[in-house]
Amino acid sequence: MGTKKIYGDIYKYYNKLAKGKQAIAYCVNVQHSQEVCEMFNSKGIPAMHMDSHTPEKEREKILQDFKNNKFKILCNCNLISEGITLPSAEAGLLLRPTLSLTLYIQQAMRCLTPNENKKAIIIDYVNNIQRHGLPTQEREWSLTTKVKEYCNENDDGTLKIRVCPECFSTFETAPVCPFCGAEYQMSSIEIKNIKEIELKKIEAEKERKRQEIMNRTAERVRNYKKPEECKSFFELVEMGKMLGYKPGWAFFQAKRLHLNK
Ligand SMILES: [Zn+2]
């Protein structure tokens, strides 16, 4: 996560998509959070960092200052998730890839606390949305079974959540972006998926036809009384199977009756 390019991208996309908005940045660890904070400050966007070692008084002050819009970016690692309400936050910067659905939802939803005329933006730098689906999507929660693992692919191989290449918005499978109207170009993953599914269909169809031919052959052979009635090698094979002979029997009979394979 620590390369210059990534820090550059954090700034670039914040500036492009959420310029001027108050944002909570969710980082990988304390050091990462401090570096993200430094980076924003160096670009002239006031940012603060806090972690579990920050004295409580100081933490409270930081949160109060954030609520009063005294700075723009609040950087943290795992501190701000459950139980902290920050209605003024208008953006969430997801910088930490996570396999935990709970953590993802807690962090992604934190900036969605309603506030006057607010339109929150979640910038997902780390593909958490493709991993878990949209934070707002319906899920079946259960106390007894595990929540079904999210799969971002439809049965036809297209992606359930697509990312618009023009405005970077995410949306459910559609040919055009509902936010900016840009036509969606199928991603390489989708193209690969669709090809694989097509190939599987063709293979299954081949297998189905093969089975059909075998069944028909078996049907005919059932009425034969002796190998001389067989008209092909395959019929001999079927007859051999039916009579419980070893595979060599069909070869031997084929040779004897001059029936080529
Ligand atoms: Zn778009």
PDB file of C-alpha atoms and ligand atoms in Angstrom:
ATOM      1  CA  MET A   1       0.000   0.000   0.000  1.00  0.00           C
ATOM      2  CA  GLY A   2       2.960   2.260   0.583  1.00  0.00           C
ATOM      3  CA  THR A   3       4.017   3.252  -2.898  1.00  0.00           C
ATOM      4  CA  LYS A   4       4.047   6.845  -4.063  1.00  0.00           C
ATOM      5  CA  LYS A   5       1.663   6.051  -6.876  1.00  0.00           C
ATOM      6  CA  ILE A   6      -1.001   4.839  -4.490  1.00  0.00           C
ATOM      7  CA  TYR A   7      -0.733   7.946  -2.326  1.00  0.00           C
ATOM      8  CA  GLY A   8      -0.949  10.013  -5.499  1.00  0.00           C
ATOM      9  CA  ASP A   9      -4.111   8.132  -6.489  1.00  0.00           C
ATOM     10  CA  ILE A  10      -5.707   8.678  -3.088  1.00  0.00           C
ATOM     11  CA  TYR A  11      -5.373  12.409  -3.580  1.00  0.00           C
ATOM     12  CA  LYS A  12      -6.231  12.318  -7.270  1.00  0.00           C
ATOM     13  CA  TYR A  13      -9.548  10.512  -6.845  1.00  0.00           C
ATOM     14  CA  TYR A  14     -10.533  12.375  -3.695  1.00  0.00           C
ATOM     15  CA  ASN A  15      -9.994  15.582  -5.618  1.00  0.00           C
ATOM     16  CA  LYS A  16     -11.866  14.312  -8.655  1.00  0.00           C
ATOM     17  CA  LEU A  17     -14.839  12.752  -6.893  1.00  0.00           C
ATOM     18  CA  ALA A  18     -15.194  14.351  -3.481  1.00  0.00           C
ATOM     19  CA  LYS A  19     -13.331  17.648  -3.655  1.00  0.00           C
ATOM     20  CA  GLY A  20     -13.899  19.778  -0.576  1.00  0.00           C
ATOM     21  CA  LYS A  21     -15.964  17.136   1.176  1.00  0.00           C
ATOM     22  CA  GLN A  22     -15.285  15.991   4.705  1.00  0.00           C
ATOM     23  CA  ALA A  23     -14.032  12.445   4.525  1.00  0.00           C
ATOM     24  CA  ILE A  24     -13.092   9.564   6.782  1.00  0.00           C
ATOM     25  CA  ALA A  25     -10.116   7.604   5.497  1.00  0.00           C
ATOM     26  CA  TYR A  26      -9.907   3.934   6.517  1.00  0.00           C
ATOM     27  CA  CYS A  27      -6.297   2.809   6.400  1.00  0.00           C
ATOM     28  CA  VAL A  28      -4.446  -0.483   6.656  1.00  0.00           C
ATOM     29  CA  ASN A  29      -2.553   0.292   9.865  1.00  0.00           C
ATOM     30  CA  VAL A  30      -1.468   3.177  12.072  1.00  0.00           C
ATOM     31  CA  GLN A  31       1.577   4.059   9.994  1.00  0.00           C
ATOM     32  CA  HIS A  32      -0.435   4.029   6.787  1.00  0.00           C
ATOM     33  CA  SER A  33      -3.017   6.293   8.413  1.00  0.00           C
ATOM     34  CA  GLN A  34      -0.316   8.730   9.539  1.00  0.00           C
ATOM     35  CA  GLU A  35       1.161   8.791   6.045  1.00  0.00           C
ATOM     36  CA  VAL A  36      -2.186   9.375   4.380  1.00  0.00           C
ATOM     37  CA  CYS A  37      -2.766  12.204   6.848  1.00  0.00           C
ATOM     38  CA  GLU A  38       0.616  13.730   6.037  1.00  0.00           C
ATOM     39  CA  MET A  39      -0.008  13.410   2.332  1.00  0.00           C
ATOM     40  CA  PHE A  40      -3.325  15.310   2.505  1.00  0.00           C
ATOM     41  CA  ASN A  41      -1.786  18.044   4.645  1.00  0.00           C
ATOM     42  CA  SER A  42       1.108  18.383   2.212  1.00  0.00           C
ATOM     43  CA  LYS A  43      -1.446  18.941  -0.579  1.00  0.00           C
ATOM     44  CA  GLY A  44      -3.077  21.717   1.427  1.00  0.00           C
ATOM     45  CA  ILE A  45      -6.079  19.667   2.552  1.00  0.00           C
ATOM     46  CA  PRO A  46      -6.241  19.781   6.354  1.00  0.00           C
ATOM     47  CA  ALA A  47      -6.218  16.268   7.791  1.00  0.00           C
ATOM     48  CA  MET A  48      -5.933  14.677  11.240  1.00  0.00           C
ATOM     49  CA  HIS A  49      -4.973  11.190  12.323  1.00  0.00           C
ATOM     50  CA  MET A  50      -6.015   9.269  15.398  1.00  0.00           C
ATOM     51  CA  ASP A  51      -5.429   5.755  16.690  1.00  0.00           C
ATOM     52  CA  SER A  52      -5.953   3.754  19.860  1.00  0.00           C
ATOM     53  CA  HIS A  53      -2.859   5.357  21.445  1.00  0.00           C
ATOM     54  CA  THR A  54      -4.209   8.872  20.993  1.00  0.00           C
ATOM     55  CA  PRO A  55      -5.163  10.132  24.495  1.00  0.00           C
ATOM     56  CA  GLU A  56      -8.909  10.168  24.990  1.00  0.00           C
ATOM     57  CA  LYS A  57      -9.116  13.943  25.520  1.00  0.00           C
ATOM     58  CA  GLU A  58      -7.269  14.506  22.258  1.00  0.00           C
ATOM     59  CA  ARG A  59      -9.479  12.022  20.456  1.00  0.00           C
ATOM     60  CA  GLU A  60     -12.588  13.783  21.650  1.00  0.00           C
ATOM     61  CA  LYS A  61     -11.201  17.102  20.473  1.00  0.00           C
ATOM     62  CA  ILE A  62     -10.365  15.678  17.048  1.00  0.00           C
ATOM     63  CA  LEU A  63     -13.880  14.271  16.682  1.00  0.00           C
ATOM     64  CA  GLN A  64     -15.436  17.542  17.835  1.00  0.00           C
ATOM     65  CA  ASP A  65     -13.271  19.533  15.424  1.00  0.00           C
ATOM     66  CA  PHE A  66     -14.297  17.192  12.632  1.00  0.00           C
ATOM     67  CA  LYS A  67     -17.967  17.676  13.472  1.00  0.00           C
ATOM     68  CA  ASN A  68     -17.385  21.432  13.375  1.00  0.00           C
ATOM     69  CA  ASN A  69     -15.730  21.136   9.972  1.00  0.00           C
ATOM     70  CA  LYS A  70     -12.383  22.473  11.213  1.00  0.00           C
ATOM     71  CA  PHE A  71     -10.502  20.021   9.007  1.00  0.00           C
ATOM     72  CA  LYS A  72     -11.388  17.837   6.051  1.00  0.00           C
ATOM     73  CA  ILE A  73      -9.916  14.360   6.325  1.00  0.00           C
ATOM     74  CA  LEU A  74     -10.066  12.150   9.374  1.00  0.00           C
ATOM     75  CA  CYS A  75      -7.537   9.319   9.031  1.00  0.00           C
ATOM     76  CA  ASN A  76      -7.727   6.182  11.106  1.00  0.00           C
ATOM     77  CA  CYS A  77      -7.122   2.479  10.964  1.00  0.00           C
ATOM     78  CA  ASN A  78      -9.815   0.569  12.836  1.00  0.00           C
ATOM     79  CA  LEU A  79     -10.946   3.166  15.293  1.00  0.00           C
ATOM     80  CA  ILE A  80     -13.910   4.729  13.608  1.00  0.00           C
ATOM     81  CA  SER A  81     -16.370   2.057  12.771  1.00  0.00           C
ATOM     82  CA  GLU A  82     -19.069   1.015  15.170  1.00  0.00           C
ATOM     83  CA  GLY A  83     -20.709   3.403  17.576  1.00  0.00           C
ATOM     84  CA  ILE A  84     -19.226   6.673  16.376  1.00  0.00           C
ATOM     85  CA  THR A  85     -21.680   8.930  14.574  1.00  0.00           C
ATOM     86  CA  LEU A  86     -20.216  11.617  12.396  1.00  0.00           C
ATOM     87  CA  PRO A  87     -23.125  13.150  10.476  1.00  0.00           C
ATOM     88  CA  SER A  88     -20.929  15.762   8.822  1.00  0.00           C
ATOM     89  CA  ALA A  89     -18.815  13.117   7.074  1.00  0.00           C
ATOM     90  CA  GLU A  90     -19.711  13.240   3.402  1.00  0.00           C
ATOM     91  CA  ALA A  91     -17.200  10.768   2.048  1.00  0.00           C
ATOM     92  CA  GLY A  92     -15.578   7.475   2.972  1.00  0.00           C
ATOM     93  CA  LEU A  93     -12.181   6.637   1.557  1.00  0.00           C
ATOM     94  CA  LEU A  94     -11.758   2.861   1.648  1.00  0.00           C
ATOM     95  CA  LEU A  95      -8.020   2.228   1.630  1.00  0.00           C
ATOM     96  CA  ARG A  96      -7.967  -1.050   3.437  1.00  0.00           C
ATOM     97  CA  PRO A  97      -8.900  -4.253   1.642  1.00  0.00           C
ATOM     98  CA  THR A  98     -10.953  -6.440   3.953  1.00  0.00           C
ATOM     99  CA  LEU A  99     -12.496  -9.893   3.799  1.00  0.00           C
ATOM    100  CA  SER A 100     -14.736  -9.041   6.725  1.00  0.00           C
ATOM    101  CA  LEU A 101     -18.225  -8.158   5.554  1.00  0.00           C
ATOM    102  CA  THR A 102     -19.054  -6.606   8.925  1.00  0.00           C
ATOM    103  CA  LEU A 103     -16.005  -4.357   8.914  1.00  0.00           C
ATOM    104  CA  TYR A 104     -16.664  -3.370   5.319  1.00  0.00           C
ATOM    105  CA  ILE A 105     -20.271  -2.399   6.000  1.00  0.00           C
ATOM    106  CA  GLN A 106     -19.399  -0.530   9.192  1.00  0.00           C
ATOM    107  CA  GLN A 107     -16.729   1.499   7.444  1.00  0.00           C
ATOM    108  CA  ALA A 108     -18.535   2.072   4.177  1.00  0.00           C
ATOM    109  CA  MET A 109     -21.768   3.096   5.913  1.00  0.00           C
ATOM    110  CA  ARG A 110     -20.138   5.474   8.400  1.00  0.00           C
ATOM    111  CA  CYS A 111     -20.433   8.423   6.040  1.00  0.00           C
ATOM    112  CA  LEU A 112     -24.035   7.570   5.170  1.00  0.00           C
ATOM    113  CA  THR A 113     -25.482   8.914   8.418  1.00  0.00           C
ATOM    114  CA  PRO A 114     -28.183  11.273   7.147  1.00  0.00           C
ATOM    115  CA  ASN A 115     -27.579  14.988   7.362  1.00  0.00           C
ATOM    116  CA  GLU A 116     -29.236  17.957   5.677  1.00  0.00           C
ATOM    117  CA  ASN A 117     -28.965  17.811   1.872  1.00  0.00           C
ATOM    118  CA  LYS A 118     -26.071  15.442   2.139  1.00  0.00           C
ATOM    119  CA  LYS A 119     -25.022  13.224  -0.700  1.00  0.00           C
ATOM    120  CA  ALA A 120     -22.319  10.904   0.539  1.00  0.00           C
ATOM    121  CA  ILE A 121     -19.628   9.418  -1.639  1.00  0.00           C
ATOM    122  CA  ILE A 122     -17.721   6.231  -0.973  1.00  0.00           C
ATOM    123  CA  ILE A 123     -14.447   5.926  -2.825  1.00  0.00           C
ATOM    124  CA  ASP A 124     -13.386   2.331  -2.866  1.00  0.00           C
ATOM    125  CA  TYR A 125      -9.683   2.190  -3.705  1.00  0.00           C
ATOM    126  CA  VAL A 126      -9.277  -1.477  -2.860  1.00  0.00           C
ATOM    127  CA  ASN A 127     -12.122  -3.394  -4.561  1.00  0.00           C
ATOM    128  CA  ASN A 128     -14.109  -3.994  -1.384  1.00  0.00           C
ATOM    129  CA  ILE A 129     -17.325  -3.353  -3.302  1.00  0.00           C
ATOM    130  CA  GLN A 130     -16.545  -6.105  -5.812  1.00  0.00           C
ATOM    131  CA  ARG A 131     -15.660  -8.338  -2.872  1.00  0.00           C
ATOM    132  CA  HIS A 132     -18.805  -7.719  -0.828  1.00  0.00           C
ATOM    133  CA  GLY A 133     -21.367  -5.956  -3.031  1.00  0.00           C
ATOM    134  CA  LEU A 134     -22.840  -2.524  -2.417  1.00  0.00           C
ATOM    135  CA  PRO A 135     -23.076  -1.618   1.276  1.00  0.00           C
ATOM    136  CA  THR A 136     -26.757  -0.814   0.827  1.00  0.00           C
ATOM    137  CA  GLN A 137     -27.744  -4.037  -0.899  1.00  0.00           C
ATOM    138  CA  GLU A 138     -30.199  -6.398   0.742  1.00  0.00           C
ATOM    139  CA  ARG A 139     -28.711  -9.317   2.600  1.00  0.00           C
ATOM    140  CA  GLU A 140     -30.144 -12.259   4.431  1.00  0.00           C
ATOM    141  CA  TRP A 141     -28.833 -12.103   7.969  1.00  0.00           C
ATOM    142  CA  SER A 142     -29.080 -15.104  10.207  1.00  0.00           C
ATOM    143  CA  LEU A 143     -27.991 -15.920  13.725  1.00  0.00           C
ATOM    144  CA  THR A 144     -27.605 -19.608  12.982  1.00  0.00           C
ATOM    145  CA  THR A 145     -25.918 -19.780   9.589  1.00  0.00           C
ATOM    146  CA  LYS A 146     -23.103 -17.837   8.013  1.00  0.00           C
ATOM    147  CA  VAL A 147     -24.097 -15.048   5.674  1.00  0.00           C
ATOM    148  CA  LYS A 148     -23.845 -16.357   2.145  1.00  0.00           C
ATOM    149  CA  GLU A 149     -20.560 -15.336   0.610  1.00  0.00           C
ATOM    150  CA  TYR A 150     -20.957 -12.607  -1.962  1.00  0.00           C
ATOM    151  CA  CYS A 151     -20.125 -13.422  -5.547  1.00  0.00           C
ATOM    152  CA  ASN A 152     -19.838 -10.487  -7.909  1.00  0.00           C
ATOM    153  CA  GLU A 153     -20.704 -12.536 -10.978  1.00  0.00           C
ATOM    154  CA  ASN A 154     -24.064 -13.183 -12.589  1.00  0.00           C
ATOM    155  CA  ASP A 155     -24.838 -16.610 -14.047  1.00  0.00           C
ATOM    156  CA  ASP A 156     -23.975 -15.338 -17.531  1.00  0.00           C
ATOM    157  CA  GLY A 157     -20.499 -14.196 -16.400  1.00  0.00           C
ATOM    158  CA  THR A 158     -21.219 -10.454 -16.319  1.00  0.00           C
ATOM    159  CA  LEU A 159     -20.399  -8.520 -13.156  1.00  0.00           C
ATOM    160  CA  LYS A 160     -23.156  -7.759 -10.658  1.00  0.00           C
ATOM    161  CA  ILE A 161     -21.491  -4.502  -9.672  1.00  0.00           C
ATOM    162  CA  ARG A 162     -19.847  -2.626 -12.487  1.00  0.00           C
ATOM    163  CA  VAL A 163     -17.526   0.353 -12.255  1.00  0.00           C
ATOM    164  CA  CYS A 164     -18.038   3.123 -14.760  1.00  0.00           C
ATOM    165  CA  PRO A 165     -14.765   3.822 -16.599  1.00  0.00           C
ATOM    166  CA  GLU A 166     -15.776   7.476 -17.061  1.00  0.00           C
ATOM    167  CA  CYS A 167     -17.049   8.655 -13.677  1.00  0.00           C
ATOM    168  CA  PHE A 168     -15.963   5.669 -11.501  1.00  0.00           C
ATOM    169  CA  SER A 169     -19.467   5.212 -10.098  1.00  0.00           C
ATOM    170  CA  THR A 170     -20.542   1.709  -9.240  1.00  0.00           C
ATOM    171  CA  PHE A 171     -23.852   0.330 -10.462  1.00  0.00           C
ATOM    172  CA  GLU A 172     -25.716  -2.935 -10.904  1.00  0.00           C
ATOM    173  CA  THR A 173     -25.300  -4.688 -14.269  1.00  0.00           C
ATOM    174  CA  ALA A 174     -26.472  -2.307 -16.974  1.00  0.00           C
ATOM    175  CA  PRO A 175     -25.304  -1.394 -20.479  1.00  0.00           C
ATOM    176  CA  VAL A 176     -24.863   2.280 -19.621  1.00  0.00           C
ATOM    177  CA  CYS A 177     -23.779   4.085 -16.458  1.00  0.00           C
ATOM    178  CA  PRO A 178     -26.908   5.439 -14.743  1.00  0.00           C
ATOM    179  CA  PHE A 179     -24.907   8.348 -13.316  1.00  0.00           C
ATOM    180  CA  CYS A 180     -23.179   9.807 -16.361  1.00  0.00           C
ATOM    181  CA  GLY A 181     -24.663   7.883 -19.284  1.00  0.00           C
ATOM    182  CA  ALA A 182     -21.342   6.477 -20.469  1.00  0.00           C
ATOM    183  CA  GLU A 183     -21.644   3.257 -22.409  1.00  0.00           C
ATOM    184  CA  TYR A 184     -20.190   0.377 -20.427  1.00  0.00           C
ATOM    185  CA  GLN A 185     -17.448  -1.581 -22.150  1.00  0.00           C
ATOM    186  CA  MET A 186     -17.322  -5.177 -21.026  1.00  0.00           C
ATOM    187  CA  SER A 187     -14.301  -5.708 -18.743  1.00  0.00           C
ATOM    188  CA  SER A 188     -11.675  -8.339 -19.543  1.00  0.00           C
ATOM    189  CA  ILE A 189     -12.930 -10.475 -16.644  1.00  0.00           C
ATOM    190  CA  GLU A 190     -16.450 -10.451 -18.059  1.00  0.00           C
ATOM    191  CA  ILE A 191     -15.230 -11.298 -21.556  1.00  0.00           C
ATOM    192  CA  LYS A 192     -13.218 -14.199 -20.145  1.00  0.00           C
ATOM    193  CA  ASN A 193     -16.172 -15.415 -18.039  1.00  0.00           C
ATOM    194  CA  ILE A 194     -18.570 -15.288 -20.963  1.00  0.00           C
ATOM    195  CA  LYS A 195     -16.146 -17.199 -23.196  1.00  0.00           C
ATOM    196  CA  GLU A 196     -15.695 -19.875 -20.537  1.00  0.00           C
ATOM    197  CA  ILE A 197     -19.436 -20.240 -20.048  1.00  0.00           C
ATOM    198  CA  GLU A 198     -19.956 -20.514 -23.830  1.00  0.00           C
ATOM    199  CA  LEU A 199     -17.248 -23.160 -24.029  1.00  0.00           C
ATOM    200  CA  LYS A 200     -18.824 -25.133 -21.201  1.00  0.00           C
ATOM    201  CA  LYS A 201     -22.193 -24.976 -22.964  1.00  0.00           C
ATOM    202  CA  ILE A 202     -20.646 -26.307 -26.189  1.00  0.00           C
ATOM    203  CA  GLU A 203     -18.908 -29.123 -24.282  1.00  0.00           C
ATOM    204  CA  ALA A 204     -22.134 -30.027 -22.495  1.00  0.00           C
ATOM    205  CA  GLU A 205     -24.027 -30.085 -25.797  1.00  0.00           C
ATOM    206  CA  LYS A 206     -21.359 -32.376 -27.333  1.00  0.00           C
ATOM    207  CA  GLU A 207     -21.610 -34.710 -24.365  1.00  0.00           C
ATOM    208  CA  ARG A 208     -25.403 -34.719 -24.573  1.00  0.00           C
ATOM    209  CA  LYS A 209     -25.264 -35.699 -28.268  1.00  0.00           C
ATOM    210  CA  ARG A 210     -22.704 -38.440 -27.549  1.00  0.00           C
ATOM    211  CA  GLN A 211     -24.958 -39.874 -24.852  1.00  0.00           C
ATOM    212  CA  GLU A 212     -27.931 -39.748 -27.196  1.00  0.00           C
ATOM    213  CA  ILE A 213     -26.086 -41.710 -29.904  1.00  0.00           C
ATOM    214  CA  MET A 214     -24.945 -44.276 -27.338  1.00  0.00           C
ATOM    215  CA  ASN A 215     -28.467 -44.692 -26.000  1.00  0.00           C
ATOM    216  CA  ARG A 216     -29.845 -45.206 -29.495  1.00  0.00           C
ATOM    217  CA  THR A 217     -27.133 -47.752 -30.298  1.00  0.00           C
ATOM    218  CA  ALA A 218     -27.894 -49.632 -27.079  1.00  0.00           C
ATOM    219  CA  GLU A 219     -31.602 -49.562 -27.952  1.00  0.00           C
ATOM    220  CA  ARG A 220     -30.950 -51.238 -31.342  1.00  0.00           C
ATOM    221  CA  VAL A 221     -28.460 -53.761 -30.051  1.00  0.00           C
ATOM    222  CA  ARG A 222     -30.889 -54.949 -27.389  1.00  0.00           C
ATOM    223  CA  ASN A 223     -32.901 -56.717 -30.134  1.00  0.00           C
ATOM    224  CA  TYR A 224     -29.922 -58.476 -31.743  1.00  0.00           C
ATOM    225  CA  LYS A 225     -29.471 -62.156 -31.113  1.00  0.00           C
ATOM    226  CA  LYS A 226     -25.896 -62.634 -32.382  1.00  0.00           C
ATOM    227  CA  PRO A 227     -22.802 -60.505 -33.189  1.00  0.00           C
ATOM    228  CA  GLU A 228     -23.336 -61.036 -36.937  1.00  0.00           C
ATOM    229  CA  GLU A 229     -26.295 -58.677 -36.755  1.00  0.00           C
ATOM    230  CA  CYS A 230     -24.093 -55.774 -35.657  1.00  0.00           C
ATOM    231  CA  LYS A 231     -23.501 -53.179 -38.367  1.00  0.00           C
ATOM    232  CA  SER A 232     -20.699 -51.226 -36.715  1.00  0.00           C
ATOM    233  CA  PHE A 233     -17.899 -51.512 -34.226  1.00  0.00           C
ATOM    234  CA  PHE A 234     -19.873 -49.375 -31.769  1.00  0.00           C
ATOM    235  CA  GLU A 235     -22.767 -51.792 -31.891  1.00  0.00           C
ATOM    236  CA  LEU A 236     -20.339 -54.604 -31.066  1.00  0.00           C
ATOM    237  CA  VAL A 237     -19.031 -52.595 -28.118  1.00  0.00           C
ATOM    238  CA  GLU A 238     -22.584 -52.131 -26.838  1.00  0.00           C
ATOM    239  CA  MET A 239     -23.355 -55.811 -27.343  1.00  0.00           C
ATOM    240  CA  GLY A 240     -20.163 -56.784 -25.501  1.00  0.00           C
ATOM    241  CA  LYS A 241     -21.170 -54.538 -22.610  1.00  0.00           C
ATOM    242  CA  MET A 242     -24.647 -56.002 -22.518  1.00  0.00           C
ATOM    243  CA  LEU A 243     -23.356 -59.574 -22.464  1.00  0.00           C
ATOM    244  CA  GLY A 244     -20.748 -58.715 -19.841  1.00  0.00           C
ATOM    245  CA  TYR A 245     -17.710 -59.440 -22.047  1.00  0.00           C
ATOM    246  CA  LYS A 246     -14.345 -57.767 -21.722  1.00  0.00           C
ATOM    247  CA  PRO A 247     -13.601 -54.865 -24.178  1.00  0.00           C
ATOM    248  CA  GLY A 248     -11.310 -57.196 -26.200  1.00  0.00           C
ATOM    249  CA  TRP A 249     -14.370 -59.137 -27.345  1.00  0.00           C
ATOM    250  CA  ALA A 250     -15.637 -56.290 -29.552  1.00  0.00           C
ATOM    251  CA  PHE A 251     -12.193 -55.902 -31.181  1.00  0.00           C
ATOM    252  CA  PHE A 252     -12.019 -59.615 -31.855  1.00  0.00           C
ATOM    253  CA  GLN A 253     -15.533 -59.725 -33.338  1.00  0.00           C
ATOM    254  CA  ALA A 254     -14.928 -56.602 -35.421  1.00  0.00           C
ATOM    255  CA  LYS A 255     -11.884 -58.215 -36.964  1.00  0.00           C
ATOM    256  CA  ARG A 256     -13.740 -61.441 -37.603  1.00  0.00           C
ATOM    257  CA  LEU A 257     -16.737 -59.672 -39.181  1.00  0.00           C
ATOM    258  CA  HIS A 258     -14.623 -57.094 -41.017  1.00  0.00           C
ATOM    259  CA  LEU A 259     -16.312 -54.178 -39.273  1.00  0.00           C
ATOM    260  CA  ASN A 260     -13.949 -51.224 -39.179  1.00  0.00           C
ATOM    261  CA  LYS A 261     -13.957 -48.720 -36.330  1.00  0.00           C
TER     262      LYS A 261
HETATM  263 ZN    ZN B   1     -20.453   7.001 -15.226  1.00  0.00          ZN
END
